[in-house]
């Protein structure tokens, strides 16, 4: 930490060996101080970049996360935090497989298998329709994109999961309205004709 420390000018201005040593020491101190300032600037820029990136992904209304080969969260956004009802800093470093296994073991295995496929194939994977159960036991439907990703030298999976639960429920409601009576809940004429058509084709 040179912090402006230099050999006295009267030493550095001498024309003998001591002057040459003093000049060399001052040049060395200037170089070290310059390197330290550049390093500090780079660290500050990196910290600011991380802060801005965090701010962006936290404002995305979808789950954004990265997991390593063992399923540990390398980073995640607020949407994942809301889903599991746990703070982001508590979830980071936690094994997602073990966490979700305590909620729904079958789903945890599907998450693990999808990650391994992406890591082994080195290719993106799109899952158009699958379900996760949250900590309250409510079922959510998602469309998930997983891509191979390197995070500070660690092979990982970067994922974005879009909650399509409302759309899925709306589609089911449309089907229900089309084939069942709104008052009695009994099958209507449309369902009868649909089933007759299927049976005739069979």
XYZ file of N, CA and C in Angstrom:
606
model
N 0.843 -1.200 0.000
C 0.000 0.000 0.000
C 0.878 1.250 0.000
N 1.439 1.630 -1.134
C 2.368 2.769 -1.173
C 1.718 4.096 -0.786
N 0.458 4.324 -1.233
C -0.321 5.518 -0.877
C 0.513 6.792 -0.953
N 1.203 7.005 -2.078
C 1.948 8.237 -2.292
C 3.337 8.242 -1.690
N 3.705 7.185 -0.977
C 5.048 7.126 -0.362
C 6.113 7.098 -1.455
N 7.119 7.966 -1.339
C 8.212 8.005 -2.304
C 9.528 8.282 -1.572
N 10.622 7.924 -2.207
C 11.939 8.311 -1.686
C 12.049 9.830 -1.767
N 12.774 10.426 -0.827
C 12.907 11.887 -0.780
C 13.519 12.407 -2.079
N 13.038 13.569 -2.592
C 13.538 14.116 -3.865
C 15.053 14.274 -3.904
N 15.661 14.671 -2.741
C 17.109 14.880 -2.763
C 17.872 13.585 -3.033
N 17.272 12.429 -2.657
C 17.905 11.148 -2.958
C 17.704 10.790 -4.436
N 16.457 10.961 -4.913
C 16.141 10.577 -6.293
C 16.851 11.447 -7.324
N 17.261 12.659 -6.940
C 17.903 13.573 -7.893
C 19.419 13.406 -7.925
N 19.963 12.594 -7.056
C 21.418 12.383 -7.049
C 21.844 11.640 -8.317
N 23.090 11.849 -8.734
C 23.580 11.233 -9.965
C 24.445 10.000 -9.702
N 24.516 9.559 -8.460
C 25.315 8.371 -8.154
C 24.419 7.133 -8.024
N 25.016 6.040 -7.493
C 24.272 4.784 -7.348
C 23.057 4.917 -6.436
N 23.185 5.672 -5.362
C 22.051 5.863 -4.446
C 20.899 6.591 -5.144
N 21.222 7.534 -6.007
C 20.193 8.234 -6.791
C 19.480 7.280 -7.734
N 20.253 6.409 -8.390
C 19.657 5.426 -9.315
C 18.731 4.476 -8.568
N 19.173 4.029 -7.370
C 18.327 3.138 -6.552
C 17.061 3.861 -6.133
N 17.190 5.123 -5.698
C 16.026 5.906 -5.261
C 15.040 6.092 -6.405
N 15.555 6.397 -7.623
C 14.676 6.554 -8.790
C 13.956 5.244 -9.092
N 14.694 4.138 -9.038
C 14.097 2.818 -9.315
C 13.007 2.483 -8.285
N 13.294 2.818 -7.018
C 12.300 2.557 -5.970
C 11.039 3.391 -6.220
N 11.218 4.670 -6.559
C 10.057 5.542 -6.827
C 9.242 5.039 -8.018
N 9.950 4.607 -9.084
C 9.239 4.055 -10.248
C 8.466 2.789 -9.864
N 9.114 1.949 -9.047
C 8.448 0.733 -8.579
C 7.189 1.069 -7.776
N 7.312 2.042 -6.857
C 6.174 2.434 -6.028
C 5.044 3.001 -6.886
N 5.384 3.787 -7.899
C 4.367 4.344 -8.807
C 3.650 3.236 -9.566
N 4.424 2.246 -10.031
C 3.833 1.116 -10.758
C 2.889 0.326 -9.854
N 3.336 0.032 -8.639
C 2.492 -0.713 -7.687
C 1.227 0.074 -7.376
N 1.383 1.374 -7.115
C 0.228 2.204 -6.787
C -0.758 2.254 -7.954
N -0.204 2.366 -9.187
C -1.066 2.375 -10.383
C -1.820 1.070 -10.537
N -1.122 -0.052 -10.300
C -1.763 -1.370 -10.400
C -2.873 -1.533 -9.365
N -2.599 -1.046 -8.152
C -3.607 -1.136 -7.086
C -4.829 -0.305 -7.440
N -4.610 0.901 -7.975
C -5.739 1.763 -8.364
C -6.557 1.112 -9.475
N -5.861 0.514 -10.478
C -6.574 -0.159 -11.572
C -7.355 -1.364 -11.059
N -6.733 -2.123 -10.130
C -7.427 -3.281 -9.556
C -8.671 -2.845 -8.785
N -8.522 -1.799 -7.965
C -9.664 -1.299 -7.192
C -10.780 -0.820 -8.113
N -10.398 -0.150 -9.219
C -11.388 0.328 -10.180
C -12.110 -0.850 -10.826
N -11.348 -1.889 -11.216
C -11.940 -3.079 -11.836
C -12.884 -3.792 -10.866
N -12.479 -3.892 -9.589
C -13.333 -4.537 -8.582
C -14.617 -3.752 -8.371
N -14.503 -2.426 -8.350
C -15.696 -1.586 -8.192
C -16.626 -1.717 -9.390
N -16.029 -1.762 -10.593
C -16.846 -1.922 -11.803
C -17.532 -3.284 -11.814
N -16.804 -4.327 -11.387
C -17.393 -5.665 -11.326
C -18.537 -5.714 -10.318
N -18.324 -5.109 -9.138
C -19.367 -5.078 -8.107
C -20.600 -4.339 -8.609
N -20.379 -3.242 -9.332
C -21.503 -2.474 -9.884
C -22.226 -3.267 -10.966
N -21.445 -3.991 -11.786
C -22.044 -4.820 -12.832
C -22.895 -5.939 -12.220
N -22.367 -6.570 -11.161
C -23.123 -7.630 -10.464
C -24.397 -7.054 -9.858
N -24.288 -5.868 -9.260
C -25.456 -5.232 -8.644
C -26.535 -4.937 -9.689
N -26.115 -4.414 -10.849
C -27.078 -4.094 -11.904
C -27.716 -5.353 -12.482
N -26.876 -6.390 -12.684
C -27.403 -7.657 -13.196
C -28.413 -8.242 -12.216
N -28.085 -8.207 -10.925
C -28.994 -8.686 -9.887
C -30.309 -7.918 -9.920
N -30.213 -6.605 -10.092
C -31.403 -5.753 -10.135
C -32.286 -6.127 -11.329
N -31.626 -6.399 -12.484
C -32.384 -6.767 -13.691
C -33.096 -8.098 -13.486
N -32.348 -9.140 -13.049
C -32.992 -10.458 -12.940
C -34.029 -10.498 -11.813
N -33.852 -9.652 -10.787
C -34.846 -9.620 -9.709
C -36.158 -9.002 -10.167
N -36.103 -8.172 -11.220
C -37.320 -7.547 -11.732
C -37.994 -8.356 -12.832
N -37.357 -9.461 -13.231
C -37.980 -10.354 -14.211
C -39.075 -11.144 -13.485
N -40.301 -11.185 -14.042
C -41.389 -11.871 -13.331
C -41.345 -13.399 -13.442
N -40.276 -13.943 -14.002
C -40.125 -15.391 -14.150
C -38.975 -15.872 -13.268
N -38.940 -17.169 -12.998
C -37.854 -17.721 -12.189
C -36.589 -17.811 -13.038
N -35.520 -17.173 -12.574
C -34.216 -17.202 -13.247
C -33.214 -17.765 -12.242
N -32.429 -18.751 -12.677
C -31.525 -19.418 -11.738
C -30.388 -20.094 -12.490
N -29.328 -20.426 -11.758
C -28.245 -21.260 -12.282
C -27.928 -22.291 -11.212
N -27.751 -23.545 -11.662
C -27.426 -24.647 -10.757
C -26.177 -25.354 -11.261
N -25.336 -25.810 -10.322
C -24.161 -26.590 -10.722
C -24.551 -28.058 -10.896
N -23.559 -28.895 -11.178
C -23.821 -30.319 -11.440
C -24.470 -31.020 -10.257
N -24.207 -30.547 -9.037
C -24.788 -31.155 -7.839
C -26.147 -30.562 -7.479
N -26.630 -29.613 -8.306
C -27.935 -29.015 -8.049
C -27.906 -27.823 -7.117
N -26.707 -27.361 -6.740
C -26.618 -26.200 -5.848
C -26.920 -24.916 -6.620
N -27.721 -24.047 -6.029
C -28.023 -22.764 -6.650
C -26.760 -21.897 -6.649
N -26.316 -21.468 -7.828
C -25.191 -20.535 -7.930
C -25.714 -19.105 -7.817
N -26.856 -18.863 -8.434
C -27.589 -17.618 -8.229
C -29.047 -17.853 -8.602
N -29.903 -16.982 -8.130
C -31.335 -17.075 -8.390
C -31.949 -15.699 -8.172
N -33.160 -15.516 -8.674
C -33.805 -14.209 -8.505
C -34.940 -14.274 -7.481
N -35.583 -13.127 -7.296
C -36.642 -13.009 -6.286
C -37.832 -13.927 -6.574
N -38.096 -14.216 -7.850
C -39.233 -15.090 -8.181
C -39.044 -16.489 -7.600
N -37.803 -17.001 -7.631
C -37.518 -18.308 -7.020
C -37.692 -18.203 -5.506
N -37.224 -17.084 -4.955
C -37.349 -16.833 -3.516
C -38.819 -16.818 -3.088
N -39.672 -16.151 -3.879
C -41.110 -16.096 -3.566
C -41.740 -17.482 -3.647
N -41.311 -18.284 -4.641
C -41.893 -19.612 -4.826
C -41.628 -20.506 -3.613
N -40.392 -20.434 -3.079
C -40.023 -21.294 -1.945
C -40.208 -20.613 -0.588
N -40.622 -19.347 -0.610
C -40.853 -18.592 0.637
C -39.593 -18.555 1.518
N -38.431 -18.414 0.857
C -37.147 -18.323 1.552
C -36.337 -17.179 0.948
N -35.513 -16.491 1.743
C -34.700 -15.388 1.211
C -33.665 -15.873 0.191
N -33.320 -14.992 -0.759
C -32.356 -15.318 -1.806
C -31.027 -15.769 -1.213
N -30.494 -15.013 -0.236
C -29.180 -15.355 0.326
C -29.192 -16.692 1.067
N -30.359 -17.111 1.538
C -30.466 -18.417 2.210
C -30.521 -19.549 1.183
N -31.098 -19.265 0.003
C -31.223 -20.276 -1.041
C -29.929 -20.472 -1.826
N -29.141 -19.397 -2.009
C -27.904 -19.505 -2.768
C -26.950 -20.473 -2.057
N -26.434 -21.430 -2.828
C -25.556 -22.447 -2.250
C -26.306 -23.673 -1.767
N -27.643 -23.578 -1.691
C -28.477 -24.707 -1.259
C -28.708 -25.650 -2.438
N -28.777 -26.946 -2.171
C -29.067 -27.928 -3.221
C -30.559 -27.891 -3.552
N -30.865 -27.510 -4.791
C -32.266 -27.431 -5.219
C -32.945 -28.799 -5.167
N -32.203 -29.841 -5.523
C -32.795 -31.182 -5.530
C -33.271 -31.576 -4.130
N -32.420 -31.359 -3.126
C -32.790 -31.710 -1.746
C -33.935 -30.836 -1.249
N -33.868 -29.541 -1.594
C -34.920 -28.617 -1.180
C -36.270 -29.063 -1.723
N -36.318 -29.362 -3.033
C -37.604 -29.727 -3.643
C -38.002 -31.156 -3.288
N -37.025 -31.992 -2.972
C -37.312 -33.368 -2.572
C -38.174 -33.395 -1.311
N -37.977 -32.404 -0.424
C -38.775 -32.343 0.808
C -40.223 -31.930 0.523
N -40.469 -31.364 -0.675
C -41.824 -30.955 -1.059
C -42.476 -32.032 -1.922
N -41.763 -32.443 -2.983
C -42.314 -33.430 -3.917
C -41.151 -34.209 -4.562
N -40.838 -35.412 -4.038
C -39.677 -36.173 -4.524
C -39.672 -36.456 -6.019
N -40.818 -36.803 -6.577
C -40.885 -37.116 -8.015
C -40.473 -35.937 -8.867
N -40.910 -34.747 -8.490
C -40.557 -33.536 -9.242
C -39.066 -33.239 -9.111
N -38.501 -33.488 -7.927
C -37.073 -33.254 -7.703
C -36.241 -34.130 -8.639
N -36.664 -35.374 -8.855
C -35.946 -36.273 -9.765
C -36.013 -35.775 -11.203
N -37.167 -35.219 -11.594
C -37.314 -34.671 -12.946
C -36.379 -33.483 -13.150
N -36.245 -32.635 -12.133
C -35.335 -31.481 -12.204
C -33.904 -31.973 -12.398
N -33.500 -32.976 -11.604
C -32.142 -33.533 -11.668
C -31.869 -34.128 -13.052
N -32.810 -34.914 -13.572
C -32.631 -35.563 -14.873
C -32.499 -34.543 -15.999
N -33.300 -33.471 -15.936
C -33.229 -32.428 -16.964
C -31.871 -31.729 -16.932
N -31.382 -31.408 -15.728
C -30.066 -30.764 -15.589
C -28.960 -31.655 -16.154
N -28.980 -32.935 -15.809
C -27.947 -33.857 -16.272
C -27.960 -33.993 -17.790
N -29.142 -33.986 -18.376
C -29.259 -34.067 -19.847
C -28.593 -32.863 -20.493
N -28.864 -31.671 -19.959
C -28.275 -30.445 -20.511
C -26.755 -30.461 -20.352
N -26.271 -30.865 -19.175
C -24.825 -30.877 -18.919
C -24.101 -31.925 -19.766
N -24.710 -33.095 -19.940
C -24.068 -34.163 -20.702
C -24.125 -33.915 -22.205
N -25.280 -33.420 -22.702
C -25.427 -33.175 -24.143
C -24.792 -31.857 -24.569
N -24.702 -30.922 -23.615
C -24.185 -29.593 -23.966
C -25.127 -28.819 -24.862
N -26.409 -29.190 -24.847
C -27.422 -28.559 -25.702
C -28.551 -27.980 -24.850
N -29.174 -26.874 -25.321
C -30.332 -26.321 -24.600
C -31.487 -27.327 -24.568
N -32.328 -27.189 -23.561
C -33.503 -28.058 -23.423
C -34.718 -27.189 -23.115
N -35.782 -27.367 -23.892
C -37.024 -26.628 -23.658
C -38.084 -27.610 -23.183
N -38.664 -27.330 -22.020
C -39.725 -28.179 -21.469
C -41.019 -27.368 -21.543
N -41.919 -27.688 -22.485
C -43.084 -26.837 -22.730
C -44.150 -26.850 -21.636
N -44.227 -27.945 -20.882
C -45.308 -28.036 -19.893
C -44.929 -29.051 -18.810
N -44.674 -28.556 -17.618
C -44.409 -29.452 -16.489
C -44.873 -28.740 -15.218
N -44.922 -29.476 -14.116
C -45.475 -28.889 -12.893
C -44.492 -28.973 -11.728
N -44.544 -27.956 -10.872
C -43.814 -27.913 -9.609
C -44.832 -27.647 -8.509
N -44.640 -28.261 -7.373
C -45.480 -27.998 -6.207
C -44.737 -27.036 -5.294
N -45.413 -25.967 -4.874
C -44.739 -25.011 -3.989
C -44.799 -25.486 -2.541
N -44.217 -24.711 -1.634
C -44.117 -25.129 -0.227
C -45.470 -25.203 0.470
N -46.499 -24.590 -0.130
C -47.849 -24.652 0.459
C -48.651 -25.833 -0.096
N -48.057 -26.574 -1.058
C -48.752 -27.713 -1.654
C -49.533 -27.366 -2.903
N -49.467 -26.111 -3.349
C -50.191 -25.688 -4.556
C -49.386 -26.075 -5.799
N -50.083 -26.602 -6.810
C -49.438 -27.035 -8.041
C -49.353 -25.864 -9.020
N -48.152 -25.648 -9.567
C -47.925 -24.608 -10.580
C -47.444 -25.282 -11.857
N -47.867 -24.728 -12.995
C -47.409 -25.235 -14.289
C -46.397 -24.256 -14.877
N -45.346 -24.807 -15.505
C -44.259 -23.974 -16.037
C -43.862 -24.386 -17.442
N -43.314 -23.406 -18.168
C -42.549 -23.643 -19.384
C -41.115 -23.284 -19.010
N -40.189 -24.208 -19.192
C -38.820 -23.969 -18.729
C -37.810 -24.138 -19.852
N -36.868 -23.194 -19.904
C -35.733 -23.285 -20.829
C -34.470 -23.478 -19.999
N -33.691 -24.501 -20.342
C -32.425 -24.779 -19.666
C -31.305 -24.742 -20.702
N -30.211 -24.049 -20.389
C -29.080 -23.989 -21.313
C -27.780 -24.254 -20.554
N -26.781 -24.892 -21.230
C -25.486 -25.066 -20.577
C -24.838 -23.695 -20.369
N -24.127 -23.540 -19.275
C -23.673 -22.214 -18.857
C -22.419 -22.375 -18.004
N -21.443 -21.505 -18.212
C -20.237 -21.522 -17.375
C -20.272 -20.323 -16.448
N -20.225 -20.581 -15.150
C -20.327 -19.517 -14.144
C -19.038 -19.481 -13.340
N -18.173 -18.505 -13.639
C -16.865 -18.380 -12.986
C -16.112 -19.714 -13.009
N -16.098 -20.340 -14.197
C -15.352 -21.582 -14.386
C -16.084 -22.840 -13.980
N -17.298 -22.713 -13.466
C -18.081 -23.885 -13.032
C -19.108 -24.226 -14.112
N -19.113 -25.494 -14.560
C -20.134 -25.936 -15.511
C -21.485 -25.961 -14.809
N -22.451 -25.280 -15.407
C -23.741 -25.128 -14.747
C -24.872 -25.143 -15.771
N -26.082 -25.078 -15.248
C -27.287 -24.983 -16.063
C -27.962 -23.660 -15.720
N -28.204 -22.850 -16.746
C -28.933 -21.600 -16.575
C -30.376 -21.857 -16.970
N -31.308 -21.494 -16.106
C -32.711 -21.779 -16.381
C -33.616 -20.567 -16.232
N -34.658 -20.552 -17.060
C -35.727 -19.559 -16.944
C -37.036 -20.344 -16.971
N -37.824 -20.222 -15.903
C -39.100 -20.940 -15.801
C -40.244 -19.926 -15.767
N -41.147 -20.039 -16.745
C -42.282 -19.123 -16.870
C -43.522 -19.817 -16.307
N -44.157 -19.186 -15.335
C -45.357 -19.754 -14.715
C -46.546 -19.596 -15.666
N -47.092 -20.725 -16.139
C -48.235 -20.702 -17.068
C -49.490 -21.262 -16.393
N -49.510 -21.226 -15.057
C -50.633 -21.807 -14.307
C -51.965 -21.173 -14.692
N -52.005 -19.843 -14.743
C -53.263 -19.161 -15.066
C -53.739 -19.528 -16.465
N -52.820 -19.581 -17.418
C -53.198 -19.951 -18.781
C -53.719 -21.383 -18.835
N -53.037 -22.271 -18.093
C -53.434 -23.681 -18.064
C -54.842 -23.833 -17.472
N -55.095 -23.124 -16.379
C -56.420 -23.176 -15.743
C -57.489 -22.602 -16.669
N -57.124 -21.526 -17.395
C -58.076 -20.915 -18.337
C -58.412 -21.892 -19.467
N -57.409 -22.619 -19.962
C -57.646 -23.611 -21.015
C -58.564 -24.721 -20.512
N -58.314 -25.171 -19.275
C -59.174 -26.215 -18.698
C -60.601 -25.715 -18.529
N -60.734 -24.438 -18.172
C -62.077 -23.848 -17.993
C -62.809 -23.782 -19.330
N -62.091 -23.429 -20.388
C -62.694 -23.365 -21.723
C -63.202 -24.739 -22.131
N -62.368 -25.768 -21.877
C -62.780 -27.146 -22.202
C -64.008 -27.539 -21.387
N -63.976 -27.166 -20.115
C -65.108 -27.491 -19.238
C -66.392 -26.814 -19.722
N -66.289 -25.545 -20.107
C -67.471 -24.808 -20.591
C -67.973 -25.375 -21.915
N -67.038 -25.871 -22.738
C -67.421 -26.404 -24.046
C -68.128 -27.748 -23.936
N -67.730 -28.575 -22.945
C -68.240 -29.946 -22.893
C -69.119 -30.281 -21.697
N -69.248 -29.343 -20.756
C -70.060 -29.639 -19.568
C -71.052 -28.514 -19.313
N -72.214 -28.881 -18.804
C -73.249 -27.905 -18.488
C -72.801 -27.040 -17.307
N -72.923 -25.721 -17.465
C -72.478 -24.785 -16.444
C -73.252 -24.896 -15.146
N -74.520 -25.281 -15.210
C -75.368 -25.350 -14.019
C -75.236 -26.689 -13.288
N -75.341 -27.779 -14.040
C -75.346 -29.111 -13.405
C -73.965 -29.766 -13.356
N -73.056 -29.335 -14.238
C -71.745 -29.966 -14.311
C -71.757 -31.283 -15.069
N -72.918 -31.618 -15.665
C -73.034 -32.876 -16.412
C -72.538 -32.691 -17.844
N -72.085 -33.796 -18.485
C -71.649 -33.700 -19.883
C -72.777 -33.170 -20.769
N -72.430 -32.323 -21.751
C -73.446 -31.757 -22.636
C -73.413 -32.425 -24.007
N -74.193 -31.871 -24.929
C -74.320 -32.453 -26.264
C -72.983 -32.456 -27.006
N -72.187 -31.412 -26.843
C -70.889 -31.343 -27.528
C -69.990 -32.516 -27.144
N -69.969 -32.857 -25.851
C -69.150 -33.970 -25.402
C -69.694 -35.284 -25.960
N -71.021 -35.423 -25.983
C -71.647 -36.622 -26.536
C -71.233 -36.804 -28.001
N -71.339 -35.717 -28.799
C -70.974 -35.796 -30.212
C -69.479 -36.090 -30.386
N -68.657 -35.497 -29.539
C -67.212 -35.733 -29.611
C -66.897 -37.195 -29.338
N -67.508 -37.755 -28.293
C -67.253 -39.157 -27.953
C -67.818 -40.108 -29.013
N -68.993 -39.775 -29.562
C -69.566 -40.601 -30.637
C -68.644 -40.613 -31.847
N -68.108 -39.432 -32.183
C -67.200 -39.329 -33.327
C -65.960 -40.189 -33.107
N -65.393 -40.132 -31.879
C -64.229 -40.959 -31.559
C -64.541 -42.447 -31.676
N -65.718 -42.829 -31.155
C -66.094 -44.254 -31.182
C -66.323 -44.732 -32.610
N -66.937 -43.867 -33.436
C -67.198 -44.266 -34.832
C -65.873 -44.435 -35.589
N -64.909 -43.558 -35.306
C -63.598 -43.692 -35.947
C -62.890 -44.952 -35.485
N -63.066 -45.279 -34.200
C -62.439 -46.475 -33.663
C -63.033 -47.736 -34.283
